[in-house]
Tab-separated table of C-alpha atoms in Angstrom:
chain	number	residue	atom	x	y	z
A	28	UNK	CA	-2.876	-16.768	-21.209
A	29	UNK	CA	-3.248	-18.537	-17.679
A	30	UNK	CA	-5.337	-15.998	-15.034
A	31	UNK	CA	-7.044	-16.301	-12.075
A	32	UNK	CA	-10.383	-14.649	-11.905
A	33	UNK	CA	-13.711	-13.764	-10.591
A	34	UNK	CA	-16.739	-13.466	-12.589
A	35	UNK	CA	-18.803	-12.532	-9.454
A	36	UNK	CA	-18.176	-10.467	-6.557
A	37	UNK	CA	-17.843	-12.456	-3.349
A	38	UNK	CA	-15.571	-14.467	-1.016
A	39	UNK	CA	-12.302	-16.050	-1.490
A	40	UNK	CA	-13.778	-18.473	-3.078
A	41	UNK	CA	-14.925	-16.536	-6.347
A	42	UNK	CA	-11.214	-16.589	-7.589
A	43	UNK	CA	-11.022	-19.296	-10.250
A	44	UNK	CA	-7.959	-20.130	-12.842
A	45	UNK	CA	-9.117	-19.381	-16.406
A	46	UNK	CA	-7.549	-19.262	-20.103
A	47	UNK	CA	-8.243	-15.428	-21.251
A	48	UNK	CA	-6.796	-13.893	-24.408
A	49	UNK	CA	-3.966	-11.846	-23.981
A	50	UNK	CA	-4.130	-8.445	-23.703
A	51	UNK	CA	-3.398	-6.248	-26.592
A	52	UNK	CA	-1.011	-3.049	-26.132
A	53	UNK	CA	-2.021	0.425	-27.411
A	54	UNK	CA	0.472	2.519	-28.846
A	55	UNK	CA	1.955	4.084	-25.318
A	56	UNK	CA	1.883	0.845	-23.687
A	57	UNK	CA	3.984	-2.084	-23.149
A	58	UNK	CA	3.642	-5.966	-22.981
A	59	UNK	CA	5.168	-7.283	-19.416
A	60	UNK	CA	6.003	-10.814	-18.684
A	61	UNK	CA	3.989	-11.015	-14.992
A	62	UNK	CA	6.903	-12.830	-12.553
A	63	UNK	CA	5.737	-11.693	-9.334
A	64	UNK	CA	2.097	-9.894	-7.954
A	65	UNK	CA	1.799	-9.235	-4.470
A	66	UNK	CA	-1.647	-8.991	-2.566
A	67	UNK	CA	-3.005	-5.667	-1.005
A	68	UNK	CA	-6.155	-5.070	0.607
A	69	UNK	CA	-7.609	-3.265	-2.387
A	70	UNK	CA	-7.698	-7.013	-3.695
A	71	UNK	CA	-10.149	-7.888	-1.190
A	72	UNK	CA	-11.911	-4.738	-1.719
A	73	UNK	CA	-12.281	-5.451	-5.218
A	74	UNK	CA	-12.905	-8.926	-5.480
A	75	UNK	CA	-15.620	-8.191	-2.451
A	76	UNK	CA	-17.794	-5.362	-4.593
A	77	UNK	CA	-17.070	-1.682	-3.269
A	78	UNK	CA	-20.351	0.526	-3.244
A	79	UNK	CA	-21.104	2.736	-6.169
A	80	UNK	CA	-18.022	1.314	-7.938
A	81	UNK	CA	-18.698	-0.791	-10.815
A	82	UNK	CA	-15.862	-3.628	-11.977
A	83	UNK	CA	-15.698	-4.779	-15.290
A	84	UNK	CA	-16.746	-8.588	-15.151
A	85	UNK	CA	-14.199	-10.541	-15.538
A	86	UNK	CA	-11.604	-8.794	-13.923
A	87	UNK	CA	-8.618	-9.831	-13.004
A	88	UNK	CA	-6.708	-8.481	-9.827
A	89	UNK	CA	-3.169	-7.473	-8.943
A	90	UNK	CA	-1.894	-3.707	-7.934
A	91	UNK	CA	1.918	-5.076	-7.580
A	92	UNK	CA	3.754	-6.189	-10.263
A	93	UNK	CA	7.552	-6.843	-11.570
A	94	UNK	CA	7.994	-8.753	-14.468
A	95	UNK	CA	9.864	-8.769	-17.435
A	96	UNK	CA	8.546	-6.491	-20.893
A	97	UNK	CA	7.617	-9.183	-23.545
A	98	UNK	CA	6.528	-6.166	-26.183
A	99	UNK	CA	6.723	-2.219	-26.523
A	100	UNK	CA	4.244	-0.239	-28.461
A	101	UNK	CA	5.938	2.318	-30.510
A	102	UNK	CA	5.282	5.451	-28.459
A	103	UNK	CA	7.226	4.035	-25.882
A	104	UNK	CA	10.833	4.407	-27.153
A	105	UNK	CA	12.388	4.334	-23.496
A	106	UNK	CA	11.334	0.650	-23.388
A	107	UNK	CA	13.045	-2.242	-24.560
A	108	UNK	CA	11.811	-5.998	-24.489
A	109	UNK	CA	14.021	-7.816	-22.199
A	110	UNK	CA	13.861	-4.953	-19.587
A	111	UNK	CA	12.991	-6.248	-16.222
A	112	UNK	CA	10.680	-3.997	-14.703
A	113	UNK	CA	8.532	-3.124	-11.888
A	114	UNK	CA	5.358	-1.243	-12.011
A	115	UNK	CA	3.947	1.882	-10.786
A	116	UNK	CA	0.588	0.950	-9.695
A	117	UNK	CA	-1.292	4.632	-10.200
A	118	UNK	CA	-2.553	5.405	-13.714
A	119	UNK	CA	-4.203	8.630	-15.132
A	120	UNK	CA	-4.481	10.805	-17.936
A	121	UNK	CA	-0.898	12.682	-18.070
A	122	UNK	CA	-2.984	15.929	-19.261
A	123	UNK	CA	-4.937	17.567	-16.980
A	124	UNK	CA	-3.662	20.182	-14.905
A	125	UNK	CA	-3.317	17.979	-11.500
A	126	UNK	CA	-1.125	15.613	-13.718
A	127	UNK	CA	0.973	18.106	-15.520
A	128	UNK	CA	1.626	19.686	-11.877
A	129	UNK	CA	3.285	16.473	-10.733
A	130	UNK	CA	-0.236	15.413	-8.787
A	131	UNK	CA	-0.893	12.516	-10.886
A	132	UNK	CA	-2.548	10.738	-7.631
A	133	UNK	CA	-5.382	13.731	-7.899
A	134	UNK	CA	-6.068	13.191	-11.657
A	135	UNK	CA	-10.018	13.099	-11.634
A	136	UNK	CA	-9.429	9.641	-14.242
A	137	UNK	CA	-7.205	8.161	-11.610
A	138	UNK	CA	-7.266	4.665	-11.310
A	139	UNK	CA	-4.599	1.907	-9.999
A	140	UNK	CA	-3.412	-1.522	-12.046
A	141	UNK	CA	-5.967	-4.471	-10.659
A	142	UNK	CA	-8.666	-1.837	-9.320
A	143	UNK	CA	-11.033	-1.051	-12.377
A	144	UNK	CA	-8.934	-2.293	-15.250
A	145	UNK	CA	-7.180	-5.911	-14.975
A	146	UNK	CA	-3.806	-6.401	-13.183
A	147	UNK	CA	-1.185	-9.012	-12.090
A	148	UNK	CA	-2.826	-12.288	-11.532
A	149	UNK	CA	-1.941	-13.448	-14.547
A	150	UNK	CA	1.117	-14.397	-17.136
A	151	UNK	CA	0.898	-11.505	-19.189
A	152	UNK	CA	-0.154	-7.312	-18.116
A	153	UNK	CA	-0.908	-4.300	-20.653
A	154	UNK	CA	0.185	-0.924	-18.954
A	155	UNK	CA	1.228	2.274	-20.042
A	156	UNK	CA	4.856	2.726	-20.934
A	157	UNK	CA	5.429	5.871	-17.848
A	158	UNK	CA	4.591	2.983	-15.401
A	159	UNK	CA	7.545	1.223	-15.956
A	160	UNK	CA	10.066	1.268	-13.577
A	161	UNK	CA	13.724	-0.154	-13.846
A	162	UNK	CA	14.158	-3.211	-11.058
A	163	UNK	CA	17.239	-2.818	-9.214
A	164	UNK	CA	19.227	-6.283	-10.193
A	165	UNK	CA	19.969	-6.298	-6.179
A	166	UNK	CA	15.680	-7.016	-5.759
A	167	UNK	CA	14.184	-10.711	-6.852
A	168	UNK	CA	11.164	-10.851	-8.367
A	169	UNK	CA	8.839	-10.862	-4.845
A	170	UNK	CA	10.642	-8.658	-3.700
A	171	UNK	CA	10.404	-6.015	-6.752
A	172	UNK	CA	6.515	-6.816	-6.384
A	173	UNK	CA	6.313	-6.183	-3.145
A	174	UNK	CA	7.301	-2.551	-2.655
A	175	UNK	CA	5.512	-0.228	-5.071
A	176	UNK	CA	2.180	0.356	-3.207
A	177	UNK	CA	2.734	0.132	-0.284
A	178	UNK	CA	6.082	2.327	-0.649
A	179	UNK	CA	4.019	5.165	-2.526
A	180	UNK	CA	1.374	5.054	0.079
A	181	UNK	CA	3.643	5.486	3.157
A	182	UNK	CA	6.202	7.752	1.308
A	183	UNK	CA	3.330	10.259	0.485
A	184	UNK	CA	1.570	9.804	3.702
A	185	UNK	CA	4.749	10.730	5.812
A	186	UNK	CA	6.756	12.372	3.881
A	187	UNK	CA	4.224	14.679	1.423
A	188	UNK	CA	1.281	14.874	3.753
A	189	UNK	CA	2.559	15.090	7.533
A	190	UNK	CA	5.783	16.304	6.673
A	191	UNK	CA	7.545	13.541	9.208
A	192	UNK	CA	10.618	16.111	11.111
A	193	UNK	CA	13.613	14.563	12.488
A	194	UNK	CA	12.834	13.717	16.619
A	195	UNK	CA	9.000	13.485	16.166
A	196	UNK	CA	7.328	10.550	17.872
A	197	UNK	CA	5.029	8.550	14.878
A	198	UNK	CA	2.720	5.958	15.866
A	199	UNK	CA	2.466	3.233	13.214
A	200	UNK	CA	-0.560	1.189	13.180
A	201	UNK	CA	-0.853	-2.913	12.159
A	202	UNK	CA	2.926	-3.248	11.945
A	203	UNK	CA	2.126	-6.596	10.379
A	204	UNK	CA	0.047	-5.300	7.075
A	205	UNK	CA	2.505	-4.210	4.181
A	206	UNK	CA	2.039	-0.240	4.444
A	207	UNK	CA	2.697	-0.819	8.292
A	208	UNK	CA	5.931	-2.351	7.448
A	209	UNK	CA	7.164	0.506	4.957
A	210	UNK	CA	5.788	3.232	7.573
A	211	UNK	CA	7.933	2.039	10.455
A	212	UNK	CA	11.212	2.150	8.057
A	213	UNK	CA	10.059	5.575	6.162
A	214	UNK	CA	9.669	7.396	9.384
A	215	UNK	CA	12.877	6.004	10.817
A	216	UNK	CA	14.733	7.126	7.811
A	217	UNK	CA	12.967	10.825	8.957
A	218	UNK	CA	14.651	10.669	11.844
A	219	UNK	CA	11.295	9.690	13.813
A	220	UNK	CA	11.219	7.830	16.740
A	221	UNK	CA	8.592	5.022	15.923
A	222	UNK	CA	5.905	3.548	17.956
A	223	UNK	CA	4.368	1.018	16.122
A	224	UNK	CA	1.406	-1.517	16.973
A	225	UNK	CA	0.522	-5.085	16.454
A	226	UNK	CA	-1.939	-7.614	17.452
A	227	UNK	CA	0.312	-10.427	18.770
A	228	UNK	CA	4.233	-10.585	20.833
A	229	UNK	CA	5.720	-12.384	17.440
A	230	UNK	CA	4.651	-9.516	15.268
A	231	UNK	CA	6.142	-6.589	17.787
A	232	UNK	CA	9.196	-8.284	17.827
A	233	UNK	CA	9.465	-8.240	13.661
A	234	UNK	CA	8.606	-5.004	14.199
A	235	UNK	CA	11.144	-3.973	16.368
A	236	UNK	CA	13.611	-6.067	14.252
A	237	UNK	CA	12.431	-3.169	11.116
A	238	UNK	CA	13.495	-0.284	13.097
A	239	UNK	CA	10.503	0.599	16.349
A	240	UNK	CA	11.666	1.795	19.127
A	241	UNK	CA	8.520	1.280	21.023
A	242	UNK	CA	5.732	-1.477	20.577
A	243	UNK	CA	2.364	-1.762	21.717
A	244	UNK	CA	0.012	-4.546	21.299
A	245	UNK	CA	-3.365	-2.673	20.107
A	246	UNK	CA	-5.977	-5.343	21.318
A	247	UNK	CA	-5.081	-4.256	24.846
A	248	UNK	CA	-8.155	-1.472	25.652
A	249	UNK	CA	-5.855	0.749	27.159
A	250	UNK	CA	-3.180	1.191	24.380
A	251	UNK	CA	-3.957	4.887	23.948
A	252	UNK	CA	-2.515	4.914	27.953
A	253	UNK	CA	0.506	3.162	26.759
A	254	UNK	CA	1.024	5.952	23.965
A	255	UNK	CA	1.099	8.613	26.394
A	256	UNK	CA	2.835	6.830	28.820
A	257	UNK	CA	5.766	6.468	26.429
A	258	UNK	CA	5.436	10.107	25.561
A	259	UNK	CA	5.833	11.186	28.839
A	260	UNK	CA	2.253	11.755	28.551
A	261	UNK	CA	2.803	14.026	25.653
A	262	UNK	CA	1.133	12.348	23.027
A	263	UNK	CA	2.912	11.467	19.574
A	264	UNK	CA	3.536	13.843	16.845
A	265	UNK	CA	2.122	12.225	14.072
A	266	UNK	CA	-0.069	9.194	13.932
A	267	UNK	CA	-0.028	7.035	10.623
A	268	UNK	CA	-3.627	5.492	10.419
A	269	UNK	CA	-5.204	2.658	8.284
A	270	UNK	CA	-7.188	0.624	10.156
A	271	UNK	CA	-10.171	2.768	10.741
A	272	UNK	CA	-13.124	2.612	12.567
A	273	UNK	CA	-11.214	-0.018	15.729
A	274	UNK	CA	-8.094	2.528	16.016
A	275	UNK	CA	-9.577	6.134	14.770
A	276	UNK	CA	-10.938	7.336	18.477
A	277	UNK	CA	-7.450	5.809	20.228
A	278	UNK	CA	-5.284	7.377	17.593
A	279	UNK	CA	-7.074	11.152	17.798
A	280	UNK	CA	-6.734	10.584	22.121
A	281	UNK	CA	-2.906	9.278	21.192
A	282	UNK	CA	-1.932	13.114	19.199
A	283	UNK	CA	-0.268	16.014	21.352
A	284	UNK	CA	-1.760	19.272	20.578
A	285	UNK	CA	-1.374	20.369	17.577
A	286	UNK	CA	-0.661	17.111	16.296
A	287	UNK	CA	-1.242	15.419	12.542
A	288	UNK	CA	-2.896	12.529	11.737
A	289	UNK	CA	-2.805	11.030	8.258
A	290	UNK	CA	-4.858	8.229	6.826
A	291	UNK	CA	-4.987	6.079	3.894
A	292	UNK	CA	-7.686	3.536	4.507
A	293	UNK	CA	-10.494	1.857	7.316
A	294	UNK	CA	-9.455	-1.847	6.688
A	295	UNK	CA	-11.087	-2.246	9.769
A	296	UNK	CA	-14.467	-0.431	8.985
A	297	UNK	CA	-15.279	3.286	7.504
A	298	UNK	CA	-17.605	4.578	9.579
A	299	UNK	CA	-15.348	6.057	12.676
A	300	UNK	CA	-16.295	7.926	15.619
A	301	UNK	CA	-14.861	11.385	16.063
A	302	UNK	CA	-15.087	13.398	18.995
A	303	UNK	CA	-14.720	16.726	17.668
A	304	UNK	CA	-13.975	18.150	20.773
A	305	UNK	CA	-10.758	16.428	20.233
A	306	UNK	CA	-9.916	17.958	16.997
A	307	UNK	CA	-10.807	21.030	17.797
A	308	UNK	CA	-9.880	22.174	21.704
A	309	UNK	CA	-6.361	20.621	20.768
A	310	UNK	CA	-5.913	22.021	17.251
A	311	UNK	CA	-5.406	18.764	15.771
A	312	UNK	CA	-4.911	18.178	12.042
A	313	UNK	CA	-6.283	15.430	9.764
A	314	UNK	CA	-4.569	14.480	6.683
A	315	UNK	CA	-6.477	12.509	3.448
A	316	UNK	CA	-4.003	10.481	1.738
A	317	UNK	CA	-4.186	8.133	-1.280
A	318	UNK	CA	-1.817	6.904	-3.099
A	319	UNK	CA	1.538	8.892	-4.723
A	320	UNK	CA	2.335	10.408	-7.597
A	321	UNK	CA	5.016	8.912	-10.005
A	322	UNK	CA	7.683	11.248	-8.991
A	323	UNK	CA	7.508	10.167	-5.232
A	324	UNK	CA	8.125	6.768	-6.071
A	325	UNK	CA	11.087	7.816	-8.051
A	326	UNK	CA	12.471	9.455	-4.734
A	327	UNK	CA	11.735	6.406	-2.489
A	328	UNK	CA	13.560	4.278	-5.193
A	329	UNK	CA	16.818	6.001	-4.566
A	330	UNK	CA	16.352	4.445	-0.683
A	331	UNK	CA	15.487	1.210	-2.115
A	332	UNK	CA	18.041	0.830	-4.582
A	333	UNK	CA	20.902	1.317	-1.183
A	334	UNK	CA	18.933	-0.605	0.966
A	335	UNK	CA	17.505	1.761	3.471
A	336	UNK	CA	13.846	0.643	2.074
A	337	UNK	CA	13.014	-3.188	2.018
A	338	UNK	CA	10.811	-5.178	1.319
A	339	UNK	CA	8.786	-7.521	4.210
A	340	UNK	CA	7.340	-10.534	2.736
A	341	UNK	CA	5.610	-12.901	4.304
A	342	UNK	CA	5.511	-15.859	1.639
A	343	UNK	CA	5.667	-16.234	-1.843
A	344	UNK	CA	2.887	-18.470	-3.053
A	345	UNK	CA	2.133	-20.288	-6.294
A	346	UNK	CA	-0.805	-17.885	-8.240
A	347	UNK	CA	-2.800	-20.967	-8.638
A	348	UNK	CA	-3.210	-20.272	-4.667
A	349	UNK	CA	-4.826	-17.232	-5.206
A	350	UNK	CA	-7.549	-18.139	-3.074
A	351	UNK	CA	-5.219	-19.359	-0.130
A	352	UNK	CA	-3.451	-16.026	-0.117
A	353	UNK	CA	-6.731	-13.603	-0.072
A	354	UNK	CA	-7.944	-16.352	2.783
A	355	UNK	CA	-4.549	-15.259	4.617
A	356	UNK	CA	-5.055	-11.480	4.456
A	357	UNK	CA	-8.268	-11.230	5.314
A	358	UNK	CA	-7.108	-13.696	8.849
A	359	UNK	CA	-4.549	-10.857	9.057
A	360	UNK	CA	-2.030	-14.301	9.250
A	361	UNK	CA	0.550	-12.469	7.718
A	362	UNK	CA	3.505	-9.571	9.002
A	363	UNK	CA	4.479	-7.891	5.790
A	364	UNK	CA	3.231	-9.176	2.184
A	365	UNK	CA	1.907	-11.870	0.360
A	366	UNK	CA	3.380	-12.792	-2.855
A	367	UNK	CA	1.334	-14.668	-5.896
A	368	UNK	CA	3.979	-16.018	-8.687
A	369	UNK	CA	3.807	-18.393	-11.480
């Protein structure tokens, strides 16, 4: 089959089209027809060399995937070829005791589609069978592709972790990345009144156009002031945190006492100052979140499937652009997702 890999860890330019054989299914998996893979900053990650993480060489990338199942190993009798599918990123053992309690996201042999086995960017994907996810007919193929990350990620960050109650204020960092996006329309179907941030004018307005009530451009020094100020000098409820080390000391200064903050990545750097005076004098909370399990992205489909949850895509681009669309992401040129199809 057609691919686009990297056979070295590096830039942009390390992605390179290839002919690879096509991947064989094990009994539990199935065979899917790749129509659509959408970017996420794991990709970079990944394709970038993450420390103490070792990458199978070649490796192909792609978390996001819909596509339509070519093949069906025979353990998985609730598949049939033909079925047009999107993927649930997340796999792990379906054993262990954090799997069998519905915590498949804490399985100790968790690993996600594109991260340390091979995923989208290419014309064919191997996955197991319980990954695959009816598309709604109403979705197209970006579209389908787009969601199931960055859904799972926000759903369990709001809704699991900090427990998002109807008339809290949530501040939503980087409107414009894809879990941004989601966590401005998650918390508004809460009942939250959203602040969310951005870098530029054009991307508060598409975020105010998703559902924020507030917006705040976050490469003003003083945004923190403009939080409070719009809390009455409160502080927000919740704060929904990816962007690390550039937003981490604002968004602690931007909680009310006794206020959550819940994290699911440091796209702008890991190591992050804390004053733990902060955390502590004002009895502040700090959630770790990564990832979902299977059975929250079955809830969030429900919201999908009527509407309430949509996708925000950016552009669709041809996967022999690979390169073009990592080159995009790591610009932050985008509001919402990239899309690779064939």
């Amino acid at each position: 089959m057609k691919a686009i890999i990297f056979e070295q860890h590096g830039g942009p330019e390390v992605l390179k089209p290839a002919e690879v054989a096509d991947p064989q299914i094990k009994p539990n998996e199935v065979l899917v027809e790749v129509r659509a893979c959408a970017l996420n900053h794991l990709d970079v990650w990944v394709r970038g060399g993450l420390p103490g993480i070792k990458i199978p060489l070649p490796h192909i990338l792609g978390n996001d995937v819909a596509g339509v199942v070519r093949d069906v190993g025979e353990l998985a009798t609730w598949v049939k070829p033909g079925d047009e599918v999107m993927l649930q990123p997340g796999v792990s053992c379906g054993r262990c005791p954090e799997c069998l309690a519905g915590r498949d996201n804490m399985c100790d042999e968790y690993d996600i589609i594109g991260y340390r086995r091979d995923g989208g960017y290419g014309e064919l994907l191997a996955v197991p069978g319980v990954n695959v996810i009816p598309k709604p007919k109403n979705l197209s193929w970006p579209e389908a592709a787009a969601l199931p990350l960055v859904t799972l990620t926000a759903w369990h960050m709001l809704v699991t972790q900090a427990r998002v109650q109807p008339g809290e204020d949530v501040l939503v960092h980087a409107a414009g990345s894809g879990v941004g996006s989601l966590g401005i329309q998650i918390a508004k179907l809460r009942g939250a009144r959203v602040i969310a941030t951005a870098s530029s004018e054009e991307k508060l307005e598409k975020a105010r156009e998703l559902g924020a009530d507030e917006t705040i451009n976050y490469t003003h020094d003083d945004w923190p002031k403009e939080v409070r100020k719009l809390t009455g000098g409160r502080g927000v409820d919740v704060v929904f945190e990816h962007t690390g080390a550039a937003t981490w000391p604002g968004s602690l200064v931007s909680l009310r006492k006794g206020g959550r903050l819940v994290t699911c990545g440091a796209t702008s750097g890991f190591d992050a100052h804390t004053d733990l005076r902060q955390v502590f004098y004002r009895h502040l909370t700090i959630l770790g979140s990564m990832m979902g399990s299977k059975a929250e992205l079955l809830a969030a489909m429900k919201f999908i499937e009527s509407g309430q949850i949509r996708a925000v895509i950016d552009r669709a681009l041809p996967l022999a652009d690979a390169r073009k669309a990592h080159e995009l992401m790591e610009d932050r040129a985008q509001f919402g997702k990239l899309v690779l199809v064939p």
